[in-house]
CSV table of C-alpha atoms in Angstrom, one decimal:
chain,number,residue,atom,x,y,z
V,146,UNK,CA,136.8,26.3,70.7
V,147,UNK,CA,138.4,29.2,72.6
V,148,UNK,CA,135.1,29.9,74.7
V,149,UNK,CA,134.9,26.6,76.4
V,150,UNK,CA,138.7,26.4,77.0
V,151,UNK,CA,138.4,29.8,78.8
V,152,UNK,CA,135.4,28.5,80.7
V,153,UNK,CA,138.0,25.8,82.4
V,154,UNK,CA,139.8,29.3,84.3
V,155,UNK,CA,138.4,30.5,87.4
V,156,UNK,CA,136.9,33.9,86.8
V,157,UNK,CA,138.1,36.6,89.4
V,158,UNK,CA,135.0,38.8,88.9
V,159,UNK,CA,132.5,38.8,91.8
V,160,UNK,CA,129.9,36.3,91.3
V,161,UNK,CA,126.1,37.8,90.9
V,162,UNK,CA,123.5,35.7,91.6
V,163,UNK,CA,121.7,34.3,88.8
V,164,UNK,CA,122.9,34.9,84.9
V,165,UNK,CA,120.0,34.0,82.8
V,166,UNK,CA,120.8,32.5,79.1
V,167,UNK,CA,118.0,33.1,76.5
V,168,UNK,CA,118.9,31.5,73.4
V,169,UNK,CA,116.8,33.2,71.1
V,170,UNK,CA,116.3,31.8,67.6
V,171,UNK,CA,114.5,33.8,65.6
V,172,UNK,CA,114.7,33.3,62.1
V,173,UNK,CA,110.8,32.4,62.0
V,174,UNK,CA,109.5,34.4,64.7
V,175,UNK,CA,111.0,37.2,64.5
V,176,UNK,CA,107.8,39.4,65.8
V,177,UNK,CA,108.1,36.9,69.4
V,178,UNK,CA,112.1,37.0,69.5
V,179,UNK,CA,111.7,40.9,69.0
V,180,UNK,CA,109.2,41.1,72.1
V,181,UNK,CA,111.6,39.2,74.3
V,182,UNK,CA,114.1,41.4,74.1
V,183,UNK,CA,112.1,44.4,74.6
V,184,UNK,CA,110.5,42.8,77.3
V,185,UNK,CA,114.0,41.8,79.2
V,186,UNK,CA,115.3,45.4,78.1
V,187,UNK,CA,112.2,46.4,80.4
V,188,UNK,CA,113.8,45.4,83.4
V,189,UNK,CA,117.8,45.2,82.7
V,190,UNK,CA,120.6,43.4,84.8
V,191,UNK,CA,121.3,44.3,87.4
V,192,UNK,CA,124.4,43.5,90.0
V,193,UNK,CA,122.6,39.9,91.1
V,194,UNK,CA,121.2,39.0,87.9
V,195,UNK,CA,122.9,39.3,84.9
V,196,UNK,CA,120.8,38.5,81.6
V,197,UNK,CA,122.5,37.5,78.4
V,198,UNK,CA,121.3,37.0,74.8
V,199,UNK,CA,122.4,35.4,71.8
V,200,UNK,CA,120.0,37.3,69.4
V,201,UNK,CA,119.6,36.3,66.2
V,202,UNK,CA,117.2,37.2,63.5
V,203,UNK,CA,116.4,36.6,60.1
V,204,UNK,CA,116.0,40.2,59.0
V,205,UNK,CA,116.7,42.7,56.3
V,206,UNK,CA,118.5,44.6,59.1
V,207,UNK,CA,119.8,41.7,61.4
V,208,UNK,CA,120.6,39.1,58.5
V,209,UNK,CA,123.8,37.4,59.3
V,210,UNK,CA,124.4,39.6,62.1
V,211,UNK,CA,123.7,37.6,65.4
V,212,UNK,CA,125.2,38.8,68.4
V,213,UNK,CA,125.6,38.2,71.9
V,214,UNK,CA,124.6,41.0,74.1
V,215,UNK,CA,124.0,41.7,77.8
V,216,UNK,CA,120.7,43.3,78.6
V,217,UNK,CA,120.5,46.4,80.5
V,218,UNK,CA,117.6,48.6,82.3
V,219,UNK,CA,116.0,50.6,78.4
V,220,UNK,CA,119.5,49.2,76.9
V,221,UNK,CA,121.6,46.5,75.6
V,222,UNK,CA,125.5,45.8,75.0
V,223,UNK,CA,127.0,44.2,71.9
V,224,UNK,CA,129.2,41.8,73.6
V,225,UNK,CA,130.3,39.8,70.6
V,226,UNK,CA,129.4,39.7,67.0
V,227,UNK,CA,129.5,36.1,65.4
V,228,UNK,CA,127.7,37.0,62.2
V,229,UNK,CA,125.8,33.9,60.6
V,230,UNK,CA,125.0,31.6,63.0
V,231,UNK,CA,123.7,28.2,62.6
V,232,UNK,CA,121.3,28.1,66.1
V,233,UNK,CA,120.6,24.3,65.0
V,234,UNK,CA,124.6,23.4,65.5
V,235,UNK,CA,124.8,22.3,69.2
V,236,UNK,CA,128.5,24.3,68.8
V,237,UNK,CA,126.5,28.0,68.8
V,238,UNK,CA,124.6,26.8,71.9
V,239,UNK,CA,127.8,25.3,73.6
V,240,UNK,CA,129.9,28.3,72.7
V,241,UNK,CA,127.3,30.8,73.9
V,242,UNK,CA,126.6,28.9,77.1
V,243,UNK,CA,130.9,29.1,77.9
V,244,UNK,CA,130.7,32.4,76.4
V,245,UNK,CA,128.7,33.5,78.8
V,246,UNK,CA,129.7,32.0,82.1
V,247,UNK,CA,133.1,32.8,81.9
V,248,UNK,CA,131.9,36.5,81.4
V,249,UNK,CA,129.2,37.3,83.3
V,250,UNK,CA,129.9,34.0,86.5
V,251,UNK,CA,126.6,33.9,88.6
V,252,UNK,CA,126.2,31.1,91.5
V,253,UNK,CA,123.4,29.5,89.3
V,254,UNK,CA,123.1,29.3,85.6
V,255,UNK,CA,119.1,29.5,84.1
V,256,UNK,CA,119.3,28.5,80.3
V,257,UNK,CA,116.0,29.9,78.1
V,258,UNK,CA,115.9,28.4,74.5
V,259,UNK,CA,113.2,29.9,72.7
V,260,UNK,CA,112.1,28.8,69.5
V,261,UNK,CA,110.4,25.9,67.6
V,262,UNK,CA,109.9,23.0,69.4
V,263,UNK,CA,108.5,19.4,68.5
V,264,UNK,CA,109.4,17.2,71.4
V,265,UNK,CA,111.5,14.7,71.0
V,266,UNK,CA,112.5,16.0,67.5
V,267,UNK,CA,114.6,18.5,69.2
V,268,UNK,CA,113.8,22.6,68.7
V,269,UNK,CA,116.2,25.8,67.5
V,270,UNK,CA,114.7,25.3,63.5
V,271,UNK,CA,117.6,27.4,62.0
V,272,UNK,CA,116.8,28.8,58.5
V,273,UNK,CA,120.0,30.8,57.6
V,274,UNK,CA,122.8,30.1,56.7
V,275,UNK,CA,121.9,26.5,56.9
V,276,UNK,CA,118.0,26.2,55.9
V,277,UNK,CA,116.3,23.6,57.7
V,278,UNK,CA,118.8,22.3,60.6
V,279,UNK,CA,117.3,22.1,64.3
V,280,UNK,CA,119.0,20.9,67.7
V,281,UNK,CA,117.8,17.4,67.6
V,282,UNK,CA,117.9,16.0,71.6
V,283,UNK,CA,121.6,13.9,70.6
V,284,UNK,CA,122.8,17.8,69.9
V,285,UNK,CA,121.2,19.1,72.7
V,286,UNK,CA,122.8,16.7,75.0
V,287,UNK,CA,126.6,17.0,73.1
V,288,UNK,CA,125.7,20.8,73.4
V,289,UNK,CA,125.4,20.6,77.2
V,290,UNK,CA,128.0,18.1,77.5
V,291,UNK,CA,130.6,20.5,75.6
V,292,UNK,CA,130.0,24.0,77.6
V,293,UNK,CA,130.3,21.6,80.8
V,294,UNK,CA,128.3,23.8,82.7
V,295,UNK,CA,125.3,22.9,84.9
V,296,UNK,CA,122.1,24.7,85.0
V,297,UNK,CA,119.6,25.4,88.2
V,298,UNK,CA,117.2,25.6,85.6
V,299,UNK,CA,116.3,24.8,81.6
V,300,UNK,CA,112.8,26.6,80.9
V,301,UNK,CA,112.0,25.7,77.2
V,302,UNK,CA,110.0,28.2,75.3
V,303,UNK,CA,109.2,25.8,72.6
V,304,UNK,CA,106.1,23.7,71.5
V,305,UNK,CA,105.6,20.0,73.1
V,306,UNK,CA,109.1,20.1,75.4
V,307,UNK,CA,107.8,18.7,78.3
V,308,UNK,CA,109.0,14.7,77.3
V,309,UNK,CA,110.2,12.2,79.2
V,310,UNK,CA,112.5,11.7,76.1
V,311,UNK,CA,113.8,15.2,76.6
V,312,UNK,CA,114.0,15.4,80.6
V,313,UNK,CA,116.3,12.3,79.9
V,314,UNK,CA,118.6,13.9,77.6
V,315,UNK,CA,119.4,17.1,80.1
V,316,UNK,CA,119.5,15.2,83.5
V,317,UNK,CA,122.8,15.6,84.0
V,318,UNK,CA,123.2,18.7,83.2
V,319,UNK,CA,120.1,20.9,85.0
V,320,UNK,CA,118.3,20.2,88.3
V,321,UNK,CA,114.8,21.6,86.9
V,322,UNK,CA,113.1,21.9,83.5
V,323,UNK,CA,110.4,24.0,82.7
V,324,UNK,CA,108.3,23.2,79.2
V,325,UNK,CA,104.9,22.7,77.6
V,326,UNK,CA,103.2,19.3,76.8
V,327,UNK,CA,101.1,20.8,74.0
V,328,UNK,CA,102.0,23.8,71.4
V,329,UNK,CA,103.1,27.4,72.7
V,330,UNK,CA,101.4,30.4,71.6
V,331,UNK,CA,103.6,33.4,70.9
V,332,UNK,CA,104.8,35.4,73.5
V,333,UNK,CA,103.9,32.5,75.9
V,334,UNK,CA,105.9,32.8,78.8
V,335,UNK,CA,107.2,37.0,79.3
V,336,UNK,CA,110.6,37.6,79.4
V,337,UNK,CA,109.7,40.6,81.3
V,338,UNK,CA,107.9,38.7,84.3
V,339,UNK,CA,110.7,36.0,84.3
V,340,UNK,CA,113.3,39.1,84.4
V,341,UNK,CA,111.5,40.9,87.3
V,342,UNK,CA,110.8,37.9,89.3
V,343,UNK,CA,114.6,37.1,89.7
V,344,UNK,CA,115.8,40.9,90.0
V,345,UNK,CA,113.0,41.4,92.8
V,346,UNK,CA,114.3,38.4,94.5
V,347,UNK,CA,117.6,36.7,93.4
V,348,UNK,CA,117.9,35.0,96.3
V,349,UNK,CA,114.9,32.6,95.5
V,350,UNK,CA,115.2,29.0,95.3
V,351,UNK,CA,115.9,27.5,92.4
V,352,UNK,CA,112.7,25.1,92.9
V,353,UNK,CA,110.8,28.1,93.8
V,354,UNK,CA,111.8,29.5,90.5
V,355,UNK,CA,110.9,27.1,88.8
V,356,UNK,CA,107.3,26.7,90.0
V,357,UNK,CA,107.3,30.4,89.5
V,358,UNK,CA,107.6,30.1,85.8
V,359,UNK,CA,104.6,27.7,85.9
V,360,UNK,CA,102.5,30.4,87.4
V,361,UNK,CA,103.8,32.8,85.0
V,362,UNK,CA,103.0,30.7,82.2
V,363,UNK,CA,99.3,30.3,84.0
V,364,UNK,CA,98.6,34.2,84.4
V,365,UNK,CA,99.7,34.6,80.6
V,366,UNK,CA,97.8,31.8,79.0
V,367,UNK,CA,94.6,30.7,80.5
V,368,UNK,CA,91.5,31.2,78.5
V,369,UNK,CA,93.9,31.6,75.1
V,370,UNK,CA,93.4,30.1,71.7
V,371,UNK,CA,90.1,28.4,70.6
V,372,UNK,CA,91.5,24.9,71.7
V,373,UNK,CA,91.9,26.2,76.1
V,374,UNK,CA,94.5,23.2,75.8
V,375,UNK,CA,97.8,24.8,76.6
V,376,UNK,CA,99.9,23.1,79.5
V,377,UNK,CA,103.0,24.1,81.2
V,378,UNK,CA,105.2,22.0,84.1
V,379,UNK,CA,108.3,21.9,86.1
V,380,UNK,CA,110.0,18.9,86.5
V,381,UNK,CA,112.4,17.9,88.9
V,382,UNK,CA,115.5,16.2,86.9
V,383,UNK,CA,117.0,14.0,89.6
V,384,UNK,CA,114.0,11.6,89.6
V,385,UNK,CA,114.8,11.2,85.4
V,386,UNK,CA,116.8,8.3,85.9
V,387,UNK,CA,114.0,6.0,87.9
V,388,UNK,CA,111.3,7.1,86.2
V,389,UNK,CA,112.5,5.7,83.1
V,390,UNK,CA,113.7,2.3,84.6
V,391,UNK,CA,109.9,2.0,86.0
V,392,UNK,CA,109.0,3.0,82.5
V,393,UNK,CA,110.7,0.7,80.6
V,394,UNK,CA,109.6,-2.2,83.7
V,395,UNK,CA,105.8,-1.3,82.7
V,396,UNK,CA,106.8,-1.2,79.1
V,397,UNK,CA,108.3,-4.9,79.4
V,398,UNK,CA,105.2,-6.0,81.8
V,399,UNK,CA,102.9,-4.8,78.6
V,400,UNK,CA,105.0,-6.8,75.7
V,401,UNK,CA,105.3,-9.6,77.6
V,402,UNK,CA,101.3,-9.8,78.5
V,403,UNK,CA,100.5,-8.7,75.4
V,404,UNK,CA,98.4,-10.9,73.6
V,405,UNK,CA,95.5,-11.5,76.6
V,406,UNK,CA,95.5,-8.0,77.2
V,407,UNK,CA,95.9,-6.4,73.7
V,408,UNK,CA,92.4,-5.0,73.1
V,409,UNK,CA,92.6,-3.6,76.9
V,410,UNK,CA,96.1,-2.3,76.6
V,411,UNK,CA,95.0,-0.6,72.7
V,412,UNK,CA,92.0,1.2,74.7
V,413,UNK,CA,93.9,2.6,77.4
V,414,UNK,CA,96.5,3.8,74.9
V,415,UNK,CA,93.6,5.0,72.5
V,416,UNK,CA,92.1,6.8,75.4
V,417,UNK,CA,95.0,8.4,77.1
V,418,UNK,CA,95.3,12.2,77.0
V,419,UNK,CA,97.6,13.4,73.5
V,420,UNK,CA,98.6,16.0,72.2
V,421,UNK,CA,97.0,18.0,69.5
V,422,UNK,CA,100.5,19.4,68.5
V,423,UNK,CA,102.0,15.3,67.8
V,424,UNK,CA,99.2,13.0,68.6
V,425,UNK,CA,102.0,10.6,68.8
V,426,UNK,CA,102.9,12.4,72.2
V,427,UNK,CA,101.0,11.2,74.6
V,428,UNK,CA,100.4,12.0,78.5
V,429,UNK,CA,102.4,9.0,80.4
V,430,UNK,CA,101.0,9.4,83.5
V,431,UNK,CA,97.5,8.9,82.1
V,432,UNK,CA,98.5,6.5,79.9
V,433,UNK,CA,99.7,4.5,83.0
V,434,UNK,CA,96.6,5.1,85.1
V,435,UNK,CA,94.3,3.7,82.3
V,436,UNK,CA,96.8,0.6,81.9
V,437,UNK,CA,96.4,0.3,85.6
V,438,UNK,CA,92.3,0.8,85.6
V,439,UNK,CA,91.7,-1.8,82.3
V,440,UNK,CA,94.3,-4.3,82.2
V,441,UNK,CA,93.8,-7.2,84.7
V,442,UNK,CA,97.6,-8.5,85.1
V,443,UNK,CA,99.3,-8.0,88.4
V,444,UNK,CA,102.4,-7.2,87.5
V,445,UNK,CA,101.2,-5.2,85.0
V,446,UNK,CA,98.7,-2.7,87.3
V,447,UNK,CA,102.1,-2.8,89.4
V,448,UNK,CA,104.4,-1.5,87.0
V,449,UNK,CA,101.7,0.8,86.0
V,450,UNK,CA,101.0,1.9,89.3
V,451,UNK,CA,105.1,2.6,90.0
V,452,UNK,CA,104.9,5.0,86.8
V,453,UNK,CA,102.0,6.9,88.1
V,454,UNK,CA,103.9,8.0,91.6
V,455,UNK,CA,106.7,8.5,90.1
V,456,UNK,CA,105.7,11.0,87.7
V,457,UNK,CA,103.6,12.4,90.5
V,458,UNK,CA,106.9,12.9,92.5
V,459,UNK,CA,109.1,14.4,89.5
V,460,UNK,CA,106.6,17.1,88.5
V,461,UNK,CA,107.1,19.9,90.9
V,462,UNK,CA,103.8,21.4,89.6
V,463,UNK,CA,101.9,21.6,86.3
V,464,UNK,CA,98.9,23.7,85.1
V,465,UNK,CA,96.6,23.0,82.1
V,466,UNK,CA,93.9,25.1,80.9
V,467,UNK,CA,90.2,23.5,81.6
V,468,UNK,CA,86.9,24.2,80.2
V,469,UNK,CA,86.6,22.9,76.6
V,470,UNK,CA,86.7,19.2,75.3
V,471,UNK,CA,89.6,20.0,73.5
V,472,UNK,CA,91.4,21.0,77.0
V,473,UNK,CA,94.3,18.8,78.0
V,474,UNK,CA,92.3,18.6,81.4
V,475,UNK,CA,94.4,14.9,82.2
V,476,UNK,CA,98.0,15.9,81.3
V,477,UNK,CA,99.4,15.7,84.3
V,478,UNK,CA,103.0,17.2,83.1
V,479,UNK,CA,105.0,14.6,81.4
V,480,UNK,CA,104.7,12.9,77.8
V,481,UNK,CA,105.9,10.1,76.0
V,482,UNK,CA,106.3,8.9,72.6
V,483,UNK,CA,103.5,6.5,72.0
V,484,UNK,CA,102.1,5.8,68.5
V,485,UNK,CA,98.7,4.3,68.2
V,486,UNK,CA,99.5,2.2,65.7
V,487,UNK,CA,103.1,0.1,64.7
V,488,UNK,CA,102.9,0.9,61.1
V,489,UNK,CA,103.5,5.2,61.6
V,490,UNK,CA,106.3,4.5,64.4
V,491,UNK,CA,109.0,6.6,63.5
V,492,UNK,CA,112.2,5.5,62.7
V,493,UNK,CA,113.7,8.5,63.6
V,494,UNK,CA,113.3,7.9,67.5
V,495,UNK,CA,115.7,5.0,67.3
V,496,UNK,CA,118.6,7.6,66.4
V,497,UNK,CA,117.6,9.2,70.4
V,498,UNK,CA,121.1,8.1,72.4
């Protein structure tokens, strides 16, 4: 892996600002990968900001021909060729992300995947040359863990990101994440305004930046699709770690006062905000608040209540759409995988590390 031993050197080149990373996968959605690139080609690099793209398509014209280039003003340079690319192999991501630090250094790192996205599934559905394969979250976290670079920011352009499951996997390796609770429509969050907004100021906070993006996502998506139900949040990584010990504390409290409590406990659950996307994920901080509100056991409420500030203190900001029953109007930026029923628990989440 000659990219990530390279990545190990000290680069002489003057550092910019920001590079921003958009790992575009877009073998099936092409029409939305397409846009983003004419929308970053809108505004172009520029000395502070570099922007970078591994591009990759499953066309007639572009088949087997992904490529990274850097993004200039009405422009873009073909800065390596790698031919057929398997976006779900957490090596393509690794490699791109060394690739493109140790050619284009920046004091802060913003990574953009963009693609599909189901939670804690993983995203990056790759249909050529391997049909089928997708960065689950154990790829995702061995990808990060390879480049062995750390992020200001990860802003997931993919359906139902915004997981506890996820935020866990990428703590160490990013200080923010940016993602969507619910489904993304296309062209969700403009490459253009992300672009522009770091160009007209690249000396803005990485916290800033990240609320940013929720605004962005705001101004884009209110009032669209017949379900008003799209969410977007930023989430502040550091608090990952104590959020899930006061999970799993609330999760214990439940098991071991089950059986009193089990019609009390199903109705909260039942009732909690979830997703259309995966019913299965379901808003945690709502989910917590009901447990709190129905279930009469101390150290239950407490646990309950511990989850409820905590997620309150990760999320930076969040904004859901209002107005319709089907609105998310009590996701409060942050789910978790919760089934309503044993019997269609997923074996699959057990693989999670």
């Amino acid at each position: 892996r000659p990219e990530i031993a390279a990545h190990t050197g000290s680069p002489q080149n003057p550092h910019a600002e920001w590079t921003l990373m958009a790992y575009d996968d877009g073998d099936d959605l092409v029409a939305d990968i397409q846009n983003g690139n004419t929308e970053m080609k809108s505004i172009g690099s520029t000395n502070l900001v570099n922007a970078v793209e591994l591009f990759d398509l499953n066309t007639v014209a572009e088949l087997n021909q992904a490529k990274i280039l850097y993004i200039k003003k009405n422009n873009q340079v073909v800065r390596k060729l790698i031919g057929p690319a398997n976006m779900g192999n957490p090596n393509t991501l690794s490699d791109f992300i060394a690739f493109s630090a140790e050619n284009f250094p920046a004091k802060r790192y913003f990574l953009k995947p963009n693609d599909h996205g189901s939670g804690w599934r993983g995203l990056c559905n790759d249909n050529n040359p391997v049909a089928g394969d997708i960065l689950t979250l154990n790829d995702l976290n061995q990808a990060l863990s390879d480049a062995n670079q750390k992020f200001e920011i990860i802003a997931f352009d993919a359906c139902q990101m915004a997981m506890l499951e996820v935020a866990y996997q990428i703590k160490n390796y990013a200080k923010f994440m940016t993602a969507s609770q619910e489904n993304e429509p296309i062209n969700a969050i403009p490459d253009d305004n992300i672009l522009g907004n770091l160009t007209k100021d690249p000396t803005i906070s990485s916290s800033d930046m990240a609320r940013k993006l929720v605004d962005i996502y705001n101004q884009k998506n209110t009032g669209r699709g017949a379900n008003r139900d799209y969410t977007y949040s930023a989430i502040n990584l550091s608090g990952i770690q104590n959020l899930v010990a006061l999970t799993n504390t609330l999760s214990n409290a439940l098991i071991a006062n089950f059986g009193p409590n089990a019609a009390n406990i199903r109705a909260s659950s039942n009732a909690a905000e979830r997703m259309r996307g995966y019913i299965s994920h379901t808003d945690l901080s709502d989910f917590a608040s009901r447990i709190n509100l129905n279930v009469a056991n101390p150290a239950v409420q407490a646990a309950a209540q511990n989850v409820v500030n905590a997620v309150s203190s990760v999320v930076l900001t969040e904004w859901h759409d209002t107005g319709l029953p089907t609105s998310n109007s009590n996701a409060h930026g942050l789910s978790i995988y919760l089934e309503t029923t044993a019997a269609i628990y997923s074996a699959s989440y057990n693989a999670i590390q």
